[in-house]
């Protein structure tokens, strides 16, 4: 089925950039097991290219090189998590822009991670790589993408008009009461919204990676509380959650934003460094290179 | 398509690709207005973001640039000029 979908899209492609677009879209949605299955379908068996457009600007060899480079890079990412098998997440589209990744196990024993990516609809790495870093038997992931790419300041199309109304809307999508606990994971433009959402929903832990400042003037909207005020008010009431506001040691803008968030909460940010590479905005990839990402996520999200 | 249009395409693509430098709206505006250029080396642009930039340029202008060719371009302004020249020929 996955191969048929891939072939259908490839057959309509005119340029190599069209192929890259397909690969990125697959990388933004696939499960770890689907990566393995697609690699086997394309490169282990007797794969035959589908009929292609007459006006395409690439040849068969260039197409297969692009596909192989992409799959091999994705598989390399999976291997960084140092697990013998692909984590058995299955994918279910809950609604437009909302996807649930679960192994189908009993939610009573699990944490539901509500994940908000940045504008690129990734969590600092392709989705299968991030999923491979998580234990499918202990966590489900509800992945919420902002189709407007406006940092969730307008909520979510067709569901909520602001970040303040997104939390109450999520139980209409999924029965969160069946889960043992909730956790939040947000990166980049999804970082601060993930924190706000986690506090609203009573999450047991929230991890923010490279999030924006709660003083960003783009959050100023009539009748809506400023994130900085919301965070201060939550801190005054008392927060019973493990909050991690992380930034890369080589990113001055992210350091400043993390300090802005933490100043509201009365906590200290977490500075992330790596022995593999400079840690700038993307803090998860260097942790993966160091072999530390699964343990980091388990610790910070309380899995 | 004008040079300013091409700069808008580039800026939007970098925002959508979550390139951190382009989270600063003032810097985006300065680039689009031609008041500021940014060296490619100063952008924190990963391989997927490079692909997304090339896809956006091709989709909006019809000019094909391979992600690997971005390494030959010194700055975003130079990239915009390259697209503009390709459209003129």
mmCIF file of C-alpha atoms in Angstrom:
data_model
loop_
_atom_site.group_PDB
_atom_site.id
_atom_site.type_symbol
_atom_site.label_atom_id
_atom_site.label_comp_id
_atom_site.label_asym_id
_atom_site.label_seq_id
_atom_site.Cartn_x
_atom_site.Cartn_y
_atom_site.Cartn_z
ATOM 1 C CA UNK A 1 0.000 0.000 0.000
ATOM 2 C CA UNK A 2 2.787 2.394 0.994
ATOM 3 C CA UNK A 3 4.741 1.468 -2.122
ATOM 4 C CA UNK A 4 1.673 2.000 -4.294
ATOM 5 C CA UNK A 5 1.186 5.466 -2.828
ATOM 6 C CA UNK A 6 4.870 6.269 -3.323
ATOM 7 C CA UNK A 7 4.805 4.995 -6.917
ATOM 8 C CA UNK A 8 1.656 6.975 -7.680
ATOM 9 C CA UNK A 9 3.255 10.207 -6.539
ATOM 10 C CA UNK A 10 6.596 9.482 -8.198
ATOM 11 C CA UNK A 11 4.905 8.744 -11.522
ATOM 12 C CA UNK A 12 3.388 12.248 -11.521
ATOM 13 C CA UNK A 13 6.703 13.968 -10.787
ATOM 14 C CA UNK A 14 8.323 16.233 -13.346
ATOM 15 C CA UNK A 15 11.544 17.193 -11.592
ATOM 16 C CA UNK A 16 13.902 15.895 -8.933
ATOM 17 C CA UNK A 17 12.628 18.618 -6.624
ATOM 18 C CA UNK A 18 9.186 16.984 -6.964
ATOM 19 C CA UNK A 19 10.800 13.737 -5.790
ATOM 20 C CA UNK A 20 12.402 15.557 -2.853
ATOM 21 C CA UNK A 21 8.986 16.998 -1.972
ATOM 22 C CA UNK A 22 7.483 13.478 -1.858
ATOM 23 C CA UNK A 23 10.365 12.174 0.246
ATOM 24 C CA UNK A 24 9.998 15.037 2.737
ATOM 25 C CA UNK A 25 6.231 14.506 2.970
ATOM 26 C CA UNK A 26 6.768 10.791 3.648
ATOM 27 C CA UNK A 27 9.474 11.635 6.182
ATOM 28 C CA UNK A 28 7.029 13.943 7.943
ATOM 29 C CA UNK A 29 4.434 11.201 8.406
ATOM 30 C CA UNK A 30 5.856 7.668 8.220
ATOM 31 C CA UNK A 31 6.363 5.283 11.139
ATOM 32 C CA UNK A 32 9.718 3.561 11.759
ATOM 33 C CA UNK A 33 8.318 0.250 10.486
ATOM 34 C CA UNK A 34 7.096 1.913 7.288
ATOM 35 C CA UNK A 35 10.623 3.186 6.610
ATOM 36 C CA UNK A 36 11.951 -0.361 6.865
ATOM 37 C CA UNK A 37 9.125 -1.712 4.679
ATOM 38 C CA UNK A 38 9.604 0.952 2.006
ATOM 39 C CA UNK A 39 13.361 0.375 1.921
ATOM 40 C CA UNK A 40 12.784 -3.349 1.416
ATOM 41 C CA UNK A 41 10.196 -2.716 -1.295
ATOM 42 C CA UNK A 42 12.426 -0.304 -3.192
ATOM 43 C CA UNK A 43 15.843 -1.865 -2.840
ATOM 44 C CA UNK A 44 15.657 -5.462 -1.648
ATOM 45 C CA UNK A 45 13.079 -6.989 -4.010
ATOM 46 C CA UNK A 46 12.695 -6.662 -7.771
ATOM 47 C CA UNK A 47 11.406 -3.111 -7.796
ATOM 48 C CA UNK A 48 10.146 -1.817 -11.115
ATOM 49 C CA UNK A 49 9.651 1.878 -11.694
ATOM 50 C CA UNK A 50 6.076 2.941 -12.456
ATOM 51 C CA UNK A 51 5.243 4.541 -15.820
ATOM 52 C CA UNK A 52 6.644 8.071 -15.720
ATOM 53 C CA UNK A 53 5.669 11.410 -17.255
ATOM 54 C CA UNK A 54 7.054 12.079 -20.731
ATOM 55 C CA UNK A 55 8.150 15.594 -19.775
ATOM 56 C CA UNK A 56 10.141 14.628 -16.685
ATOM 57 C CA UNK A 57 13.542 16.282 -16.322
ATOM 58 C CA UNK A 58 15.331 13.379 -14.594
ATOM 59 C CA UNK A 59 16.286 9.869 -15.625
ATOM 60 C CA UNK A 60 15.669 6.552 -13.871
ATOM 61 C CA UNK A 61 19.144 6.454 -12.343
ATOM 62 C CA UNK A 62 18.819 9.959 -10.860
ATOM 63 C CA UNK A 63 15.443 9.013 -9.389
ATOM 64 C CA UNK A 64 16.807 5.884 -7.732
ATOM 65 C CA UNK A 65 19.861 7.737 -6.404
ATOM 66 C CA UNK A 66 17.597 10.377 -4.816
ATOM 67 C CA UNK A 67 15.335 7.693 -3.323
ATOM 68 C CA UNK A 68 18.268 5.649 -2.026
ATOM 69 C CA UNK A 69 20.003 8.656 -0.442
ATOM 70 C CA UNK A 70 16.790 9.630 1.304
ATOM 71 C CA UNK A 71 15.951 6.142 2.594
ATOM 72 C CA UNK A 72 19.528 5.473 3.711
ATOM 73 C CA UNK A 73 19.672 8.781 5.570
ATOM 74 C CA UNK A 74 16.384 7.973 7.300
ATOM 75 C CA UNK A 75 17.549 4.466 8.214
ATOM 76 C CA UNK A 76 20.808 5.912 9.552
ATOM 77 C CA UNK A 77 18.753 8.173 11.806
ATOM 78 C CA UNK A 78 16.753 5.193 13.074
ATOM 79 C CA UNK A 79 19.972 3.343 13.918
ATOM 80 C CA UNK A 80 21.169 6.289 16.028
ATOM 81 C CA UNK A 81 18.527 5.295 18.582
ATOM 82 C CA UNK A 82 20.407 1.988 19.064
ATOM 83 C CA UNK A 83 17.391 -0.303 19.121
ATOM 84 C CA UNK A 84 17.337 -3.760 17.561
ATOM 85 C CA UNK A 85 13.868 -3.420 16.056
ATOM 86 C CA UNK A 86 11.737 -0.622 14.645
ATOM 87 C CA UNK A 87 9.360 0.709 17.304
ATOM 88 C CA UNK A 88 5.908 -0.691 16.355
ATOM 89 C CA UNK A 89 3.964 2.564 16.104
ATOM 90 C CA UNK A 90 0.945 2.554 13.807
ATOM 91 C CA UNK A 91 -0.325 5.763 12.247
ATOM 92 C CA UNK A 92 -3.922 6.996 12.379
ATOM 93 C CA UNK A 93 -5.060 10.327 10.983
ATOM 94 C CA UNK A 94 -7.458 11.730 13.580
ATOM 95 C CA UNK A 95 -8.388 14.761 11.514
ATOM 96 C CA UNK A 96 -6.671 17.200 9.191
ATOM 97 C CA UNK A 97 -3.304 18.140 10.745
ATOM 98 C CA UNK A 98 -3.668 15.721 13.661
ATOM 99 C CA UNK A 99 -2.116 12.230 13.645
ATOM 100 C CA UNK A 100 -1.996 9.620 16.397
ATOM 101 C CA UNK A 101 0.959 7.242 16.556
ATOM 102 C CA UNK A 102 0.258 4.232 18.777
ATOM 103 C CA UNK A 103 1.119 0.536 18.997
ATOM 104 C CA UNK A 104 -2.529 -0.111 19.869
ATOM 105 C CA UNK A 105 -1.757 -1.098 23.468
ATOM 106 C CA UNK A 106 -3.902 -0.239 26.465
ATOM 107 C CA UNK A 107 -3.767 3.554 27.155
ATOM 108 C CA UNK A 108 -4.207 2.870 30.906
ATOM 109 C CA UNK A 109 -0.507 2.054 31.081
ATOM 110 C CA UNK A 110 0.681 4.829 28.815
ATOM 111 C CA UNK A 111 1.636 8.471 28.565
ATOM 112 C CA UNK A 112 0.027 10.452 25.750
ATOM 113 C CA UNK A 113 2.650 12.815 24.373
ATOM 114 C CA UNK A 114 1.063 15.814 22.699
ATOM 115 C CA UNK A 115 3.702 16.930 20.204
ATOM 116 C CA UNK A 116 3.767 20.314 18.505
ATOM 117 C CA UNK A 117 6.373 20.676 15.752
ATOM 118 C CA UNK A 118 7.805 23.847 14.281
ATOM 119 C CA UNK A 119 6.808 25.466 11.002
ATOM 120 C CA UNK A 120 8.483 22.661 9.046
ATOM 121 C CA UNK A 121 6.106 20.113 10.617
ATOM 122 C CA UNK A 122 9.009 18.103 12.030
ATOM 123 C CA UNK A 123 10.365 17.657 15.539
ATOM 124 C CA UNK A 124 13.913 18.679 14.605
ATOM 125 C CA UNK A 125 14.270 15.414 12.668
ATOM 126 C CA UNK A 126 12.109 13.208 10.437
ATOM 127 C CA UNK A 127 9.108 11.810 12.325
ATOM 128 C CA UNK A 128 10.152 8.132 12.132
ATOM 129 C CA UNK A 129 13.472 9.020 13.776
ATOM 130 C CA UNK A 130 11.773 10.810 16.651
ATOM 131 C CA UNK A 131 9.298 7.939 17.082
ATOM 132 C CA UNK A 132 12.155 5.439 17.118
ATOM 133 C CA UNK A 133 13.571 7.323 20.133
ATOM 134 C CA UNK A 134 10.341 6.724 22.074
ATOM 135 C CA UNK A 135 9.074 3.469 23.643
ATOM 136 C CA UNK A 136 5.893 2.456 21.781
ATOM 137 C CA UNK A 137 4.810 0.239 24.698
ATOM 138 C CA UNK A 138 4.827 3.188 27.115
ATOM 139 C CA UNK A 139 3.802 6.180 25.006
ATOM 140 C CA UNK A 140 1.421 7.230 22.261
ATOM 141 C CA UNK A 141 2.111 10.413 20.328
ATOM 142 C CA UNK A 142 -0.578 12.858 19.230
ATOM 143 C CA UNK A 143 1.107 14.939 16.583
ATOM 144 C CA UNK A 144 -0.556 18.299 15.890
ATOM 145 C CA UNK A 145 0.610 20.396 12.941
ATOM 146 C CA UNK A 146 -0.327 24.051 12.476
ATOM 147 C CA UNK A 147 -1.330 24.192 8.798
ATOM 148 C CA UNK A 148 -1.204 27.998 8.873
ATOM 149 C CA UNK A 149 2.399 27.824 10.112
ATOM 150 C CA UNK A 150 1.771 30.734 12.452
ATOM 151 C CA UNK A 151 3.116 29.163 15.622
ATOM 152 C CA UNK A 152 -0.349 28.035 16.839
ATOM 153 C CA UNK A 153 -1.196 31.675 17.622
ATOM 154 C CA UNK A 154 -4.423 31.111 15.685
ATOM 155 C CA UNK A 155 -5.110 27.776 17.359
ATOM 156 C CA UNK A 156 -5.795 25.020 14.852
ATOM 157 C CA UNK A 157 -7.833 25.380 11.686
ATOM 158 C CA UNK A 158 -11.422 24.239 12.158
ATOM 159 C CA UNK A 159 -10.894 23.226 15.771
ATOM 160 C CA UNK A 160 -9.782 26.190 17.881
ATOM 161 C CA UNK A 161 -9.184 29.858 17.195
ATOM 162 C CA UNK A 162 -6.409 30.380 19.728
ATOM 163 C CA UNK A 163 -3.928 28.432 21.826
ATOM 164 C CA UNK A 164 -6.194 29.051 24.837
ATOM 165 C CA UNK A 165 -9.065 27.182 23.186
ATOM 166 C CA UNK A 166 -6.940 24.369 21.738
ATOM 167 C CA UNK A 167 -6.574 22.507 25.036
ATOM 168 C CA UNK A 168 -10.314 22.147 25.680
ATOM 169 C CA UNK A 169 -10.798 21.042 22.054
ATOM 170 C CA UNK A 170 -8.347 18.122 22.141
ATOM 171 C CA UNK A 171 -10.629 15.781 24.165
ATOM 172 C CA UNK A 172 -13.080 16.039 21.267
ATOM 173 C CA UNK A 173 -10.437 14.339 19.110
ATOM 174 C CA UNK A 174 -9.180 11.664 21.457
ATOM 175 C CA UNK A 175 -10.251 10.257 24.835
ATOM 176 C CA UNK A 176 -7.373 11.582 26.918
ATOM 177 C CA UNK A 177 -9.008 10.336 30.152
ATOM 178 C CA UNK A 178 -8.024 6.772 29.230
ATOM 179 C CA UNK A 179 -4.327 7.612 29.498
ATOM 180 C CA UNK A 180 -2.288 7.231 32.655
ATOM 181 C CA UNK A 181 -0.822 10.692 32.157
ATOM 182 C CA UNK A 182 -0.150 13.423 29.610
ATOM 183 C CA UNK A 183 3.125 14.980 28.498
ATOM 184 C CA UNK A 184 3.987 17.775 26.085
ATOM 185 C CA UNK A 185 6.791 18.029 23.565
ATOM 186 C CA UNK A 186 7.232 21.185 21.506
ATOM 187 C CA UNK A 187 10.049 22.391 19.322
ATOM 188 C CA UNK A 188 10.843 25.697 17.692
ATOM 189 C CA UNK A 189 7.593 27.558 16.885
ATOM 190 C CA UNK A 190 5.724 24.743 18.649
ATOM 191 C CA UNK A 191 7.770 25.072 21.840
ATOM 192 C CA UNK A 192 6.026 27.851 23.715
ATOM 193 C CA UNK A 193 2.543 26.683 22.559
ATOM 194 C CA UNK A 194 3.375 23.213 23.858
ATOM 195 C CA UNK A 195 4.164 24.668 27.273
ATOM 196 C CA UNK A 196 0.945 26.704 27.340
ATOM 197 C CA UNK A 197 -1.053 23.680 26.223
ATOM 198 C CA UNK A 198 0.644 21.404 28.759
ATOM 199 C CA UNK A 199 -0.163 23.756 31.628
ATOM 200 C CA UNK A 200 -3.781 24.038 30.457
ATOM 201 C CA UNK A 201 -4.223 20.286 30.203
ATOM 202 C CA UNK A 202 -2.475 19.282 33.415
ATOM 203 C CA UNK A 203 0.423 17.486 31.743
ATOM 204 C CA UNK A 204 2.838 15.723 34.051
ATOM 205 C CA UNK A 205 5.828 16.913 32.036
ATOM 206 C CA UNK A 206 6.585 19.316 29.208
ATOM 207 C CA UNK A 207 9.777 19.502 27.166
ATOM 208 C CA UNK A 208 10.359 22.674 25.131
ATOM 209 C CA UNK A 209 13.276 22.641 22.665
ATOM 210 C CA UNK A 210 14.387 25.895 21.063
ATOM 211 C CA UNK A 211 11.075 27.575 21.815
ATOM 212 C CA UNK A 212 10.228 31.211 21.181
ATOM 213 C CA UNK A 213 9.934 34.001 23.739
ATOM 214 C CA UNK A 214 6.681 34.617 25.642
ATOM 215 C CA UNK A 215 7.312 38.321 25.022
ATOM 216 C CA UNK A 216 7.093 37.952 21.217
ATOM 217 C CA UNK A 217 4.779 40.770 20.054
ATOM 218 C CA UNK A 218 3.163 38.467 17.501
ATOM 219 C CA UNK A 219 1.201 36.964 20.411
ATOM 220 C CA UNK A 220 -0.564 40.284 21.070
ATOM 221 C CA UNK A 221 -4.203 39.752 20.090
ATOM 222 C CA UNK A 222 -7.352 41.470 21.333
ATOM 223 C CA UNK A 223 -8.963 39.671 24.243
ATOM 224 C CA UNK A 224 -6.173 37.124 24.569
ATOM 225 C CA UNK A 225 -3.727 36.827 27.445
ATOM 226 C CA UNK A 226 -0.059 37.308 26.682
ATOM 227 C CA UNK A 227 1.939 34.074 27.100
ATOM 228 C CA UNK A 228 4.223 35.752 29.637
ATOM 229 C CA UNK A 229 1.228 36.679 31.807
ATOM 230 C CA UNK A 230 -0.239 33.178 31.466
ATOM 231 C CA UNK A 231 3.043 31.609 32.554
ATOM 232 C CA UNK A 232 3.444 33.969 35.530
ATOM 233 C CA UNK A 233 -0.114 33.268 36.654
ATOM 234 C CA UNK A 234 0.461 29.522 36.422
ATOM 235 C CA UNK A 235 3.652 29.829 38.453
ATOM 236 C CA UNK A 236 1.847 31.840 41.139
ATOM 237 C CA UNK A 237 -0.829 29.141 41.414
ATOM 238 C CA UNK A 238 1.882 26.468 41.603
ATOM 239 C CA UNK A 239 2.902 24.056 38.873
ATOM 240 C CA UNK A 240 2.875 20.333 39.555
ATOM 241 C CA UNK A 241 4.712 19.267 36.407
ATOM 242 C CA UNK A 242 8.258 18.578 35.331
ATOM 243 C CA UNK A 243 9.107 21.429 32.982
ATOM 244 C CA UNK A 244 12.225 21.456 30.814
ATOM 245 C CA UNK A 245 13.034 24.539 28.784
ATOM 246 C CA UNK A 246 16.020 23.477 26.680
ATOM 247 C CA UNK A 247 18.264 25.415 24.322
ATOM 248 C CA UNK A 248 21.453 24.727 22.383
ATOM 249 C CA UNK A 249 24.629 26.030 23.914
ATOM 250 C CA UNK A 250 25.615 27.748 20.613
ATOM 251 C CA UNK A 251 22.292 29.504 19.991
ATOM 252 C CA UNK A 252 22.171 32.941 21.584
ATOM 253 C CA UNK A 253 18.599 33.712 20.403
ATOM 254 C CA UNK A 254 17.319 30.434 21.871
ATOM 255 C CA UNK A 255 19.230 31.051 25.098
ATOM 256 C CA UNK A 256 17.513 34.444 25.407
ATOM 257 C CA UNK A 257 14.065 32.973 24.681
ATOM 258 C CA UNK A 258 14.593 30.151 27.174
ATOM 259 C CA UNK A 259 15.580 32.668 29.822
ATOM 260 C CA UNK A 260 12.453 34.721 29.044
ATOM 261 C CA UNK A 261 10.260 31.653 29.555
ATOM 262 C CA UNK A 262 12.050 30.554 32.711
ATOM 263 C CA UNK A 263 11.940 34.048 34.214
ATOM 264 C CA UNK A 264 8.143 33.817 34.126
ATOM 265 C CA UNK A 265 8.146 30.368 35.725
ATOM 266 C CA UNK A 266 10.902 30.878 38.288
ATOM 267 C CA UNK A 267 12.938 27.939 36.994
ATOM 268 C CA UNK A 268 16.299 27.473 35.273
ATOM 269 C CA UNK A 269 16.643 26.565 31.583
ATOM 270 C CA UNK A 270 18.541 23.486 30.428
ATOM 271 C CA UNK A 271 21.606 24.167 28.284
ATOM 272 C CA UNK A 272 22.297 21.306 25.870
ATOM 273 C CA UNK A 273 25.786 20.607 24.541
ATOM 274 C CA UNK A 274 27.152 17.688 22.551
ATOM 275 C CA UNK A 275 30.419 15.928 21.901
ATOM 276 C CA UNK A 276 29.387 15.355 18.263
ATOM 277 C CA UNK A 277 28.693 18.826 16.919
ATOM 278 C CA UNK A 278 27.808 22.401 17.821
ATOM 279 C CA UNK A 279 24.346 22.601 19.335
ATOM 280 C CA UNK A 280 22.464 25.517 17.869
ATOM 281 C CA UNK A 281 18.695 25.632 17.317
ATOM 282 C CA UNK A 282 18.334 21.898 16.729
ATOM 283 C CA UNK A 283 19.125 20.237 20.053
ATOM 284 C CA UNK A 284 17.585 16.820 19.346
ATOM 285 C CA UNK A 285 19.779 15.818 16.416
ATOM 286 C CA UNK A 286 23.079 16.278 18.324
ATOM 287 C CA UNK A 287 21.639 14.281 21.225
ATOM 288 C CA UNK A 288 20.747 11.534 18.746
ATOM 289 C CA UNK A 289 24.297 11.574 17.343
ATOM 290 C CA UNK A 290 25.608 11.176 20.894
ATOM 291 C CA UNK A 291 23.308 8.166 21.411
ATOM 292 C CA UNK A 292 21.491 9.999 24.183
ATOM 293 C CA UNK A 293 18.131 10.924 22.660
ATOM 294 C CA UNK A 294 15.979 7.983 23.890
ATOM 295 C CA UNK A 295 17.218 8.413 27.469
ATOM 296 C CA UNK A 296 16.867 12.198 27.297
ATOM 297 C CA UNK A 297 13.248 12.001 26.131
ATOM 298 C CA UNK A 298 12.370 9.281 28.648
ATOM 299 C CA UNK A 299 13.850 11.317 31.487
ATOM 300 C CA UNK A 300 12.418 14.703 30.537
ATOM 301 C CA UNK A 301 8.966 13.387 29.588
ATOM 302 C CA UNK A 302 8.818 10.993 32.554
ATOM 303 C CA UNK A 303 8.243 7.874 30.445
ATOM 304 C CA UNK B 1 8.248 37.978 -11.356
ATOM 305 C CA UNK B 2 10.341 40.765 -9.825
ATOM 306 C CA UNK B 3 13.417 40.509 -7.643
ATOM 307 C CA UNK B 4 11.255 41.459 -4.659
ATOM 308 C CA UNK B 5 8.822 38.635 -5.495
ATOM 309 C CA UNK B 6 11.707 36.169 -5.573
ATOM 310 C CA UNK B 7 12.939 37.412 -2.200
ATOM 311 C CA UNK B 8 9.467 36.868 -0.743
ATOM 312 C CA UNK B 9 9.474 33.293 -2.051
ATOM 313 C CA UNK B 10 12.893 32.672 -0.492
ATOM 314 C CA UNK B 11 11.935 34.269 2.838
ATOM 315 C CA UNK B 12 8.645 32.355 3.072
ATOM 316 C CA UNK B 13 10.388 29.084 2.245
ATOM 317 C CA UNK B 14 12.952 29.633 4.992
ATOM 318 C CA UNK B 15 10.233 30.458 7.527
ATOM 319 C CA UNK B 16 8.304 27.322 6.555
ATOM 320 C CA UNK B 17 11.509 25.291 6.823
ATOM 321 C CA UNK B 18 11.998 26.587 10.392
ATOM 322 C CA UNK B 19 15.351 28.173 9.587
ATOM 323 C CA UNK B 20 15.978 29.970 12.904
ATOM 324 C CA UNK B 21 17.422 33.161 11.418
ATOM 325 C CA UNK B 22 14.077 33.776 9.749
ATOM 326 C CA UNK B 23 12.060 33.688 12.945
ATOM 327 C CA UNK B 24 13.048 37.332 13.335
ATOM 328 C CA UNK B 25 10.400 39.176 11.361
ATOM 329 C CA UNK B 26 12.462 42.385 11.158
ATOM 330 C CA UNK B 27 15.298 40.510 9.496
ATOM 331 C CA UNK B 28 12.861 38.910 7.064
ATOM 332 C CA UNK B 29 11.420 42.303 6.172
ATOM 333 C CA UNK B 30 14.881 43.787 5.622
ATOM 334 C CA UNK B 31 15.853 40.916 3.339
ATOM 335 C CA UNK B 32 12.638 41.133 1.325
ATOM 336 C CA UNK B 33 13.091 44.897 0.942
ATOM 337 C CA UNK B 34 16.659 44.387 -0.288
ATOM 338 C CA UNK B 35 18.122 46.299 2.662
ATOM 339 C CA UNK B 36 19.967 43.283 4.024
ATOM 340 C CA UNK B 37 21.741 40.289 2.585
ATOM 341 C CA UNK B 38 22.506 37.122 4.534
ATOM 342 C CA UNK B 39 25.424 34.786 3.871
ATOM 343 C CA UNK B 40 24.418 31.170 3.328
ATOM 344 C CA UNK B 41 27.063 30.187 5.864
ATOM 345 C CA UNK B 42 25.250 32.222 8.523
ATOM 346 C CA UNK B 43 21.971 30.376 7.955
ATOM 347 C CA UNK B 44 21.372 27.295 10.050
ATOM 348 C CA UNK B 45 20.042 25.408 7.061
ATOM 349 C CA UNK B 46 19.936 21.611 7.146
ATOM 350 C CA UNK B 47 19.573 19.272 4.173
ATOM 351 C CA UNK B 48 15.779 19.107 4.387
ATOM 352 C CA UNK B 49 15.487 22.878 4.631
ATOM 353 C CA UNK B 50 17.752 23.207 1.579
ATOM 354 C CA UNK B 51 15.439 20.885 -0.340
ATOM 355 C CA UNK B 52 12.381 22.839 0.790
ATOM 356 C CA UNK B 53 13.983 26.085 -0.383
ATOM 357 C CA UNK B 54 14.705 24.625 -3.834
ATOM 358 C CA UNK B 55 11.191 23.165 -4.071
ATOM 359 C CA UNK B 56 9.639 26.553 -3.236
ATOM 360 C CA UNK B 57 11.779 28.350 -5.815
ATOM 361 C CA UNK B 58 10.872 25.851 -8.530
ATOM 362 C CA UNK B 59 7.171 25.813 -7.641
ATOM 363 C CA UNK B 60 6.869 29.585 -7.619
ATOM 364 C CA UNK B 61 9.265 30.592 -10.396
ATOM 365 C CA UNK B 62 9.790 27.484 -12.522
ATOM 366 C CA UNK B 63 13.545 27.800 -12.044
ATOM 367 C CA UNK B 64 15.152 24.482 -11.067
ATOM 368 C CA UNK B 65 18.002 24.579 -8.588
ATOM 369 C CA UNK B 66 19.325 21.378 -7.035
ATOM 370 C CA UNK B 67 19.896 21.457 -3.260
ATOM 371 C CA UNK B 68 23.579 20.676 -3.853
ATOM 372 C CA UNK B 69 23.928 23.840 -5.957
ATOM 373 C CA UNK B 70 23.139 26.014 -2.937
ATOM 374 C CA UNK B 71 26.702 25.373 -1.771
ATOM 375 C CA UNK B 72 27.892 27.390 -4.784
ATOM 376 C CA UNK B 73 25.830 30.430 -3.771
ATOM 377 C CA UNK B 74 27.417 32.859 -1.327
ATOM 378 C CA UNK B 75 24.310 34.580 -0.003
ATOM 379 C CA UNK B 76 20.525 34.707 -0.217
ATOM 380 C CA UNK B 77 20.796 37.893 -2.273
ATOM 381 C CA UNK B 78 23.022 36.064 -4.751
ATOM 382 C CA UNK B 79 20.479 33.240 -4.865
ATOM 383 C CA UNK B 80 17.704 35.715 -5.672
ATOM 384 C CA UNK B 81 19.838 37.229 -8.435
ATOM 385 C CA UNK B 82 20.542 33.779 -9.856
ATOM 386 C CA UNK B 83 16.829 33.034 -10.066
ATOM 387 C CA UNK B 84 16.178 36.457 -11.609
ATOM 388 C CA UNK B 85 18.854 35.855 -14.274
ATOM 389 C CA UNK B 86 17.433 32.417 -15.067
ATOM 390 C CA UNK B 87 13.984 33.936 -15.546
ATOM 391 C CA UNK B 88 15.388 36.608 -17.885
ATOM 392 C CA UNK B 89 17.023 34.107 -20.258
#
